[in-house]
PDB file of C-alpha atoms in Angstrom:
ATOM      1  CA  MET E  16      10.985 -47.958  -2.280  1.00 55.00           C
ATOM      2  CA  ALA E  17      12.010 -45.160   0.091  1.00 62.00           C
ATOM      3  CA  GLY E  18      11.784 -42.737  -2.842  1.00 64.00           C
ATOM      4  CA  LYS E  19       8.161 -43.716  -3.543  1.00 70.00           C
ATOM      5  CA  ALA E  20       7.213 -43.282   0.121  1.00 64.00           C
ATOM      6  CA  LEU E  21       8.776 -39.830   0.176  1.00 60.00           C
ATOM      7  CA  HIS E  22       6.994 -38.936  -3.066  1.00 60.00           C
ATOM      8  CA  ARG E  23       3.612 -40.045  -1.632  1.00 62.00           C
ATOM      9  CA  ARG E  24       4.220 -38.072   1.563  1.00 58.00           C
ATOM     10  CA  MET E  25       5.077 -34.972  -0.444  1.00 57.00           C
ATOM     11  CA  GLU E  26       1.975 -35.413  -2.631  1.00 60.00           C
ATOM     12  CA  SER E  27      -0.252 -35.711   0.438  1.00 58.00           C
ATOM     13  CA  GLN E  28       0.935 -32.250   1.545  1.00 65.00           C
ATOM     14  CA  PHE E  29      -0.430 -30.773  -1.686  1.00 71.00           C
ATOM     15  CA  LEU E  30      -3.854 -32.382  -1.801  1.00 80.00           C
ATOM     16  CA  MET E  31      -6.774 -30.125  -2.575  1.00 82.00           C
ATOM     17  CA  PRO E  32      -7.746 -28.207   0.568  1.00 78.00           C
ATOM     18  CA  THR E  33     -11.231 -28.220   2.037  1.00 85.00           C
ATOM     19  CA  GLU E  34     -13.704 -25.778   0.501  1.00 82.00           C
ATOM     20  CA  ARG E  35     -13.571 -23.583   3.577  1.00 86.00           C
ATOM     21  CA  ALA E  36      -9.759 -23.488   3.678  1.00 77.00           C
ATOM     22  CA  GLN E  37      -9.524 -22.760  -0.026  1.00 77.00           C
ATOM     23  CA  ALA E  38     -12.167 -20.019   0.152  1.00 75.00           C
ATOM     24  CA  ARG E  39     -10.282 -18.435   3.064  1.00 77.00           C
ATOM     25  CA  ARG E  40      -7.016 -18.503   1.087  1.00 72.00           C
ATOM     26  CA  PHE E  41      -8.572 -16.981  -2.021  1.00 69.00           C
ATOM     27  CA  GLY E  42     -10.357 -14.376   0.085  1.00 70.00           C
ATOM     28  CA  LYS E  43      -7.056 -13.424   1.671  1.00 69.00           C
ATOM     29  CA  ALA E  44      -5.454 -13.110  -1.772  1.00 67.00           C
ATOM     30  CA  ARG E  45      -8.293 -10.885  -3.062  1.00 67.00           C
ATOM     31  CA  SER E  46      -8.038  -8.677   0.003  1.00 65.00           C
ATOM     32  CA  ALA E  47      -4.265  -8.395  -0.427  1.00 63.00           C
ATOM     33  CA  GLN E  48      -4.699  -7.421  -4.081  1.00 70.00           C
ATOM     34  CA  SER E  49      -7.155  -4.705  -3.121  1.00 70.00           C
ATOM     35  CA  SER E  50      -4.920  -3.257  -0.416  1.00 85.00           C
ATOM     36  CA  ALA E  51      -1.746  -3.635  -2.520  1.00 88.00           C
ATOM     37  CA  LEU E  52      -2.784  -0.736  -4.716  1.00 89.00           C
ATOM     38  CA  LEU E  53      -3.349   1.567  -1.754  1.00 92.00           C
ATOM     39  CA  GLU E  54      -0.103   0.463  -0.153  1.00 93.00           C
ATOM     40  CA  ASP E  55       1.886   1.207  -3.316  1.00 93.00           C
ATOM     41  CA  TYR E  56       0.371   4.685  -3.550  1.00 96.00           C
ATOM     42  CA  VAL E  57       0.947   5.473   0.127  1.00 97.00           C
ATOM     43  CA  GLU E  58       4.551   4.278  -0.012  1.00 95.00           C
ATOM     44  CA  LEU E  59       5.268   6.300  -3.164  1.00 97.00           C
ATOM     45  CA  ILE E  60       3.592   9.433  -1.802  1.00 98.00           C
ATOM     46  CA  ASP E  61       5.701   9.154   1.348  1.00 98.00           C
ATOM     47  CA  ASP E  62       8.847   8.722  -0.761  1.00 96.00           C
ATOM     48  CA  LEU E  63       7.985  11.745  -2.921  1.00 97.00           C
ATOM     49  CA  LEU E  64       7.211  13.893   0.109  1.00 97.00           C
ATOM     50  CA  GLY E  65      10.508  12.881   1.684  1.00 96.00           C
ATOM     51  CA  SER E  66      12.651  13.434  -1.398  1.00 96.00           C
ATOM     52  CA  ALA E  67      10.922  16.221  -3.340  1.00 93.00           C
ATOM     53  CA  GLY E  68       8.825  17.819  -0.601  1.00 93.00           C
ATOM     54  CA  GLU E  69       5.644  17.291  -2.590  1.00 93.00           C
ATOM     55  CA  ALA E  70       3.630  14.508  -4.179  1.00 96.00           C
ATOM     56  CA  ARG E  71       1.728  15.756  -7.197  1.00 95.00           C
ATOM     57  CA  PRO E  72      -0.787  13.480  -8.944  1.00 95.00           C
ATOM     58  CA  THR E  73       1.152  13.877 -12.196  1.00 95.00           C
ATOM     59  CA  ASP E  74       4.369  12.628 -10.584  1.00 96.00           C
ATOM     60  CA  ILE E  75       2.531   9.784  -8.875  1.00 97.00           C
ATOM     61  CA  ALA E  76       0.957   8.694 -12.176  1.00 97.00           C
ATOM     62  CA  ARG E  77       4.285   8.788 -14.021  1.00 97.00           C
ATOM     63  CA  ARG E  78       6.159   6.831 -11.357  1.00 96.00           C
ATOM     64  CA  LEU E  79       3.471   4.143 -11.144  1.00 95.00           C
ATOM     65  CA  GLY E  80       3.047   4.000 -14.923  1.00 96.00           C
ATOM     66  CA  VAL E  81      -0.668   4.787 -14.830  1.00 96.00           C
ATOM     67  CA  SER E  82      -2.823   7.495 -16.344  1.00 97.00           C
ATOM     68  CA  HIS E  83      -3.437  10.747 -14.514  1.00 96.00           C
ATOM     69  CA  ALA E  84      -7.126   9.801 -14.192  1.00 97.00           C
ATOM     70  CA  THR E  85      -6.201   6.457 -12.588  1.00 96.00           C
ATOM     71  CA  ALA E  86      -3.951   8.216 -10.087  1.00 96.00           C
ATOM     72  CA  ILE E  87      -6.709  10.718  -9.252  1.00 95.00           C
ATOM     73  CA  LYS E  88      -9.153   7.855  -8.585  1.00 96.00           C
ATOM     74  CA  ALA E  89      -6.676   6.091  -6.309  1.00 95.00           C
ATOM     75  CA  ILE E  90      -5.928   9.329  -4.450  1.00 96.00           C
ATOM     76  CA  ALA E  91      -9.668   9.839  -3.940  1.00 96.00           C
ATOM     77  CA  ARG E  92      -9.840   6.350  -2.416  1.00 95.00           C
ATOM     78  CA  LEU E  93      -6.879   7.141  -0.140  1.00 97.00           C
ATOM     79  CA  LYS E  94      -8.713  10.266   1.018  1.00 97.00           C
ATOM     80  CA  ARG E  95     -11.981   8.348   1.607  1.00 97.00           C
ATOM     81  CA  GLU E  96     -10.134   5.742   3.665  1.00 96.00           C
ATOM     82  CA  GLY E  97      -8.363   8.376   5.750  1.00 97.00           C
ATOM     83  CA  PHE E  98      -4.812   7.858   4.489  1.00 98.00           C
ATOM     84  CA  ALA E  99      -4.342  11.110   2.566  1.00 98.00           C
ATOM     85  CA  THR E 100      -5.458  14.662   2.114  1.00 96.00           C
ATOM     86  CA  ALA E 101      -5.100  16.804  -0.978  1.00 89.00           C
ATOM     87  CA  ARG E 102      -5.254  20.508  -1.617  1.00 82.00           C
ATOM     88  CA  PRO E 103      -5.813  22.084  -5.027  1.00 80.00           C
ATOM     89  CA  TYR E 104      -2.505  22.989  -6.665  1.00 80.00           C
ATOM     90  CA  ARG E 105      -0.556  21.722  -3.641  1.00 83.00           C
ATOM     91  CA  GLY E 106      -0.411  17.974  -4.139  1.00 93.00           C
ATOM     92  CA  VAL E 107      -1.168  15.042  -1.871  1.00 97.00           C
ATOM     93  CA  PHE E 108      -0.231  14.680   1.796  1.00 97.00           C
ATOM     94  CA  LEU E 109      -0.460  11.673   4.084  1.00 98.00           C
ATOM     95  CA  THR E 110      -2.427  11.638   7.293  1.00 98.00           C
ATOM     96  CA  GLU E 111      -0.928  10.095  10.404  1.00 98.00           C
ATOM     97  CA  ALA E 112      -2.599   6.803   9.426  1.00 98.00           C
ATOM     98  CA  GLY E 113      -1.123   7.119   5.927  1.00 98.00           C
ATOM     99  CA  ARG E 114       2.382   7.684   7.271  1.00 97.00           C
ATOM    100  CA  ALA E 115       2.019   4.706   9.607  1.00 97.00           C
ATOM    101  CA  LEU E 116       0.856   2.508   6.714  1.00 96.00           C
ATOM    102  CA  ALA E 117       3.763   3.688   4.553  1.00 97.00           C
ATOM    103  CA  ALA E 118       6.219   2.798   7.329  1.00 96.00           C
ATOM    104  CA  ARG E 119       4.712  -0.712   7.706  1.00 95.00           C
ATOM    105  CA  VAL E 120       4.781  -1.320   3.949  1.00 94.00           C
ATOM    106  CA  ARG E 121       8.371  -0.091   3.674  1.00 94.00           C
ATOM    107  CA  ALA E 122       9.483  -2.344   6.550  1.00 95.00           C
ATOM    108  CA  ARG E 123       7.792  -5.366   4.924  1.00 94.00           C
ATOM    109  CA  HIS E 124       9.402  -4.509   1.604  1.00 95.00           C
ATOM    110  CA  ARG E 125      12.884  -4.237   3.122  1.00 96.00           C
ATOM    111  CA  LEU E 126      12.486  -7.528   4.995  1.00 97.00           C
ATOM    112  CA  VAL E 127      11.353  -9.381   1.862  1.00 97.00           C
ATOM    113  CA  VAL E 128      14.254  -7.893  -0.132  1.00 97.00           C
ATOM    114  CA  GLU E 129      16.735  -8.916   2.570  1.00 96.00           C
ATOM    115  CA  VAL E 130      15.457 -12.508   2.547  1.00 97.00           C
ATOM    116  CA  LEU E 131      15.608 -12.694  -1.245  1.00 97.00           C
ATOM    117  CA  LEU E 132      19.151 -11.307  -1.225  1.00 97.00           C
ATOM    118  CA  ALA E 133      20.132 -13.844   1.463  1.00 96.00           C
ATOM    119  CA  LEU E 134      18.831 -16.574  -0.855  1.00 95.00           C
ATOM    120  CA  GLY E 135      21.118 -15.324  -3.628  1.00 97.00           C
ATOM    121  CA  VAL E 136      18.579 -13.413  -5.719  1.00 97.00           C
ATOM    122  CA  PRO E 137      20.229 -10.499  -7.595  1.00 98.00           C
ATOM    123  CA  VAL E 138      19.414  -7.018  -6.243  1.00 97.00           C
ATOM    124  CA  GLU E 139      17.262  -5.858  -9.172  1.00 97.00           C
ATOM    125  CA  ALA E 140      15.202  -9.062  -9.189  1.00 97.00           C
ATOM    126  CA  ALA E 141      14.838  -8.971  -5.391  1.00 97.00           C
ATOM    127  CA  GLU E 142      13.533  -5.400  -5.493  1.00 95.00           C
ATOM    128  CA  ALA E 143      11.100  -6.179  -8.327  1.00 94.00           C
ATOM    129  CA  ASP E 144       9.844  -9.420  -6.764  1.00 95.00           C
ATOM    130  CA  ALA E 145       9.425  -7.798  -3.350  1.00 94.00           C
ATOM    131  CA  GLU E 146       6.917  -5.383  -4.912  1.00 89.00           C
ATOM    132  CA  GLY E 147       4.438  -8.227  -5.235  1.00 85.00           C
ATOM    133  CA  ILE E 148       5.428 -10.436  -2.335  1.00 91.00           C
ATOM    134  CA  GLU E 149       5.295  -7.650   0.261  1.00 91.00           C
ATOM    135  CA  HIS E 150       1.540  -7.305  -0.169  1.00 87.00           C
ATOM    136  CA  HIS E 151       0.688 -10.996   0.024  1.00 86.00           C
ATOM    137  CA  VAL E 152       2.970 -12.334   2.737  1.00 89.00           C
ATOM    138  CA  SER E 153       1.387 -13.086   6.113  1.00 89.00           C
ATOM    139  CA  GLU E 154       2.582 -11.788   9.464  1.00 92.00           C
ATOM    140  CA  THR E 155       3.497 -15.388  10.357  1.00 94.00           C
ATOM    141  CA  THR E 156       5.765 -15.634   7.334  1.00 94.00           C
ATOM    142  CA  LEU E 157       7.261 -12.192   7.982  1.00 94.00           C
ATOM    143  CA  LYS E 158       8.174 -13.289  11.500  1.00 95.00           C
ATOM    144  CA  ALA E 159       9.771 -16.441  10.070  1.00 96.00           C
ATOM    145  CA  PHE E 160      11.723 -14.268   7.612  1.00 95.00           C
ATOM    146  CA  GLY E 161      12.971 -12.170  10.527  1.00 95.00           C
ATOM    147  CA  ARG E 162      14.037 -15.260  12.488  1.00 95.00           C
ATOM    148  CA  PHE E 163      15.782 -16.615   9.400  1.00 94.00           C
ATOM    149  CA  LEU E 164      17.743 -13.403   8.907  1.00 94.00           C
ATOM    150  CA  HIS E 165      18.508 -13.039  12.617  1.00 89.00           C
ATOM    151  CA  GLY E 166      19.817 -16.611  12.727  1.00 88.00           C
ATOM    152  CA  ARG E 167      22.244 -15.841   9.902  1.00 77.00           C
ATOM    153  CA  SER E 168      23.900 -12.868  11.601  1.00 66.00           C
TER     154      SER E 168
END
């Protein structure tokens, strides 16, 4: 009997949300998907600038596994949104806002990886999974991740 009561209580937690709540959740997911692309580009450009001293569209395309044309379109969007600048034959550079975004994305990524590793996920899987999770996790959840990790040390 206690098992059935627990099962019912668990089911009640997963009932269909209200229309408004569900629309808000899906809207948040769509927004995260849209910004995920920019965040990946900004983070990679920052990495390339730090390691190679330049971030050429060709290198960006190869590392992200996209066509050169796709990379050029994304770079144009980064420029329109104030995260990057580009000079002919000199590559792509981040603005102050772009560098700040890259730092935030990198910190989120590291935190998600650390939590996954603490849960016993192998390094390669944790790194790969963090690539998606980092863009969709809320600030509330990130703070909980931090408390979880802090409580373990």
